[in-house]
Structure formats: C-alpha cells, structure tokens
CSV table of C-alpha atoms in Angstrom, one decimal:
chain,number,residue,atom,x,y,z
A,14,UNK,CA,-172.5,-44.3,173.6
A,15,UNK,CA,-170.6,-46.0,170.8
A,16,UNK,CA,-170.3,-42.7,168.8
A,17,UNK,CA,-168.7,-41.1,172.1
A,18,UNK,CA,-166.4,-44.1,172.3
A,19,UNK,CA,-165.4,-43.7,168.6
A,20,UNK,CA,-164.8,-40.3,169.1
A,21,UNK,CA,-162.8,-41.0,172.1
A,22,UNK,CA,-160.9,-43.7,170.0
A,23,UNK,CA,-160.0,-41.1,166.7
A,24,UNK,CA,-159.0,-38.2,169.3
A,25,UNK,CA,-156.8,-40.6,170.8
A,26,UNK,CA,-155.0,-42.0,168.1
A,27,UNK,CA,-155.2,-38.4,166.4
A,28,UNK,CA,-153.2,-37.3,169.9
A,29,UNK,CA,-150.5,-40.1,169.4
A,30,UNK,CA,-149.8,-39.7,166.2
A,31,UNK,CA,-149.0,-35.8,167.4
A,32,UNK,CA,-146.8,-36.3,169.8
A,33,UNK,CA,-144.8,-38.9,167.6
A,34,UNK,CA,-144.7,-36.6,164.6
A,35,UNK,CA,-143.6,-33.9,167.4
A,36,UNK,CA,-141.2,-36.1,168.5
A,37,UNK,CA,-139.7,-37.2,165.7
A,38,UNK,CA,-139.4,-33.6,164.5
A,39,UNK,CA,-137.1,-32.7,167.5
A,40,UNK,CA,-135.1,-35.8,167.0
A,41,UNK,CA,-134.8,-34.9,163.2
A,42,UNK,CA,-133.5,-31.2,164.0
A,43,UNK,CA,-131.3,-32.3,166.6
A,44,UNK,CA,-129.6,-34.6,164.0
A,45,UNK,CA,-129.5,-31.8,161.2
A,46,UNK,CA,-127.9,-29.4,163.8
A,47,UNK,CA,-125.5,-32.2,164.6
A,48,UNK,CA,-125.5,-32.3,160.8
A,49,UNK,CA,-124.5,-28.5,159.9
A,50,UNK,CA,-122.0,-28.6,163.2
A,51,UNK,CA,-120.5,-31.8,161.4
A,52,UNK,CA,-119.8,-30.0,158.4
A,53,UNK,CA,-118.5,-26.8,159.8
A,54,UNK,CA,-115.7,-29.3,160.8
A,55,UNK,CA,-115.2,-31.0,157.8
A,56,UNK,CA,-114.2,-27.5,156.4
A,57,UNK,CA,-111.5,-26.5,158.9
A,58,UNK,CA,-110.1,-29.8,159.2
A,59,UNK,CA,-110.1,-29.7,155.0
A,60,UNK,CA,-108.6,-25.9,155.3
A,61,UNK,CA,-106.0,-27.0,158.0
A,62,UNK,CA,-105.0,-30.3,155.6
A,63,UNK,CA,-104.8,-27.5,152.9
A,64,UNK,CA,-102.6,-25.5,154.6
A,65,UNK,CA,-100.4,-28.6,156.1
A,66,UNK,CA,-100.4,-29.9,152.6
A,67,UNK,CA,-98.8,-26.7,151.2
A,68,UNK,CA,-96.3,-26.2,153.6
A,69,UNK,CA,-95.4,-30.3,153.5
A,70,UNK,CA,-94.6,-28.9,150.0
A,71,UNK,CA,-92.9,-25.8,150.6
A,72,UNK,CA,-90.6,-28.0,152.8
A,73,UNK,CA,-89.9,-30.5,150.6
A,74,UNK,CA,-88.7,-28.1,147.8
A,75,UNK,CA,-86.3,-26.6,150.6
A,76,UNK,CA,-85.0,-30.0,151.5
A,77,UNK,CA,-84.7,-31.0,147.3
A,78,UNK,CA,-82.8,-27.7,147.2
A,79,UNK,CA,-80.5,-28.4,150.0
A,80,UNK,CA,-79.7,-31.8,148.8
A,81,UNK,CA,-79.3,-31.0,145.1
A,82,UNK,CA,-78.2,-27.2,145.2
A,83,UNK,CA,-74.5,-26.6,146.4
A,84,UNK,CA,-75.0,-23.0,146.0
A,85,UNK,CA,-78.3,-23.3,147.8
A,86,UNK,CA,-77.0,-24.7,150.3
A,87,UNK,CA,-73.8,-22.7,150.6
A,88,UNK,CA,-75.9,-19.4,150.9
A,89,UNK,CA,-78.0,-21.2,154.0
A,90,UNK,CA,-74.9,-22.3,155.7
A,91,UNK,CA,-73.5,-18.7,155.6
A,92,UNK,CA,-77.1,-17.1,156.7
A,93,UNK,CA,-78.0,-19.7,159.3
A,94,UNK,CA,-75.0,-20.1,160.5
A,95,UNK,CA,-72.7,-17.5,159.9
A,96,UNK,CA,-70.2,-19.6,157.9
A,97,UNK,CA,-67.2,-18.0,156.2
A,98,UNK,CA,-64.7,-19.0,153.9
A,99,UNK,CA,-60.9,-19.0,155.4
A,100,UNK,CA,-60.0,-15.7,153.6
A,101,UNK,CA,-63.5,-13.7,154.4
A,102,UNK,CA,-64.4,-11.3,157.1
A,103,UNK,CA,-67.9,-10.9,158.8
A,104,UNK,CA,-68.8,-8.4,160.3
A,105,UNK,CA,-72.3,-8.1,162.7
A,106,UNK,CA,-74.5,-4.6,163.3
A,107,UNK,CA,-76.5,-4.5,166.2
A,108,UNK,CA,-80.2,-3.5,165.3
A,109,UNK,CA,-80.7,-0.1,166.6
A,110,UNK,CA,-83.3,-0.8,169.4
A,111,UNK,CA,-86.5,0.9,169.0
C-alpha cells in the first residue's frame, strides 16, 4: 500500500512538472515569436530612418545651395517659376499628348 502511494506520489509530481515544462515552453515561443516580429520592425523602422536621413541630407544641400549659390538659385527661380530677365523671351511648348 505504501509502494502504490509512492508510486502515486512520483507519477504525480512527474505529471506536474510536465505540464509546467509544457507550459513554460508555450510561453517561451510565444515571447521569441513576439521576439523575431520585434525585430522585423526594428529593420523597417531603421530602413525608413535611413531613407529620411538621406533625404534630410539631400535637402539640406539644396537649401545650403540656395542660400549660398546666386547662380543656383537664379537657375531655380527661372525653372520653378518661369522668371525672366527684362530683355528675355520665353517661350512655352505644349507636350504632345499621348
């Protein structure tokens, strides 16, 4: 009767200990999917930063230029714009239509 009972005692304890390890395997590869998804982010939002980062640059060159480039900024006056000087002619061409 007591070996029964200490049989009944291990397969209990041996069950337990089972559904905790199986338990805290779930809750282990629900955190390393959270994980991996985590770092999927990381990598856009480090691509997009990138990207911003470049054209933050890109941008600041233009303004430097337009600031400290009369020329530079004379030529972007006369595309943007259409600017002329009093003695010059401009003359527009529709785009053919496709």
């Amino acid at each position: 009767m007591l070996f029964n009972f200490a049989k009944a005692i291990v397969f209990t304890l041996t069950l337990l200990l089972v559904v905790i390890s199986g338990s805290l395997a779930m809750v282990f590869m629900q955190t390393f999917r959270e994980y991996k998804a985590f770092k999927v982010r990381e990598a856009e939002y480090s691509s997009r930063l990138d990207q911003s980062r470049l054209e933050l640059s890109k941008k600041e060159e233009y303004l430097r230029l337009i600031l400290t480039d009369g020329d530079f900024l004379e030529r972007v006056v006369r595309q943007k714009l259409g600017y002329a000087r009093p003695d010059e002619k401009i003359f527009l061409f529709e785009q053919p239509k496709r």
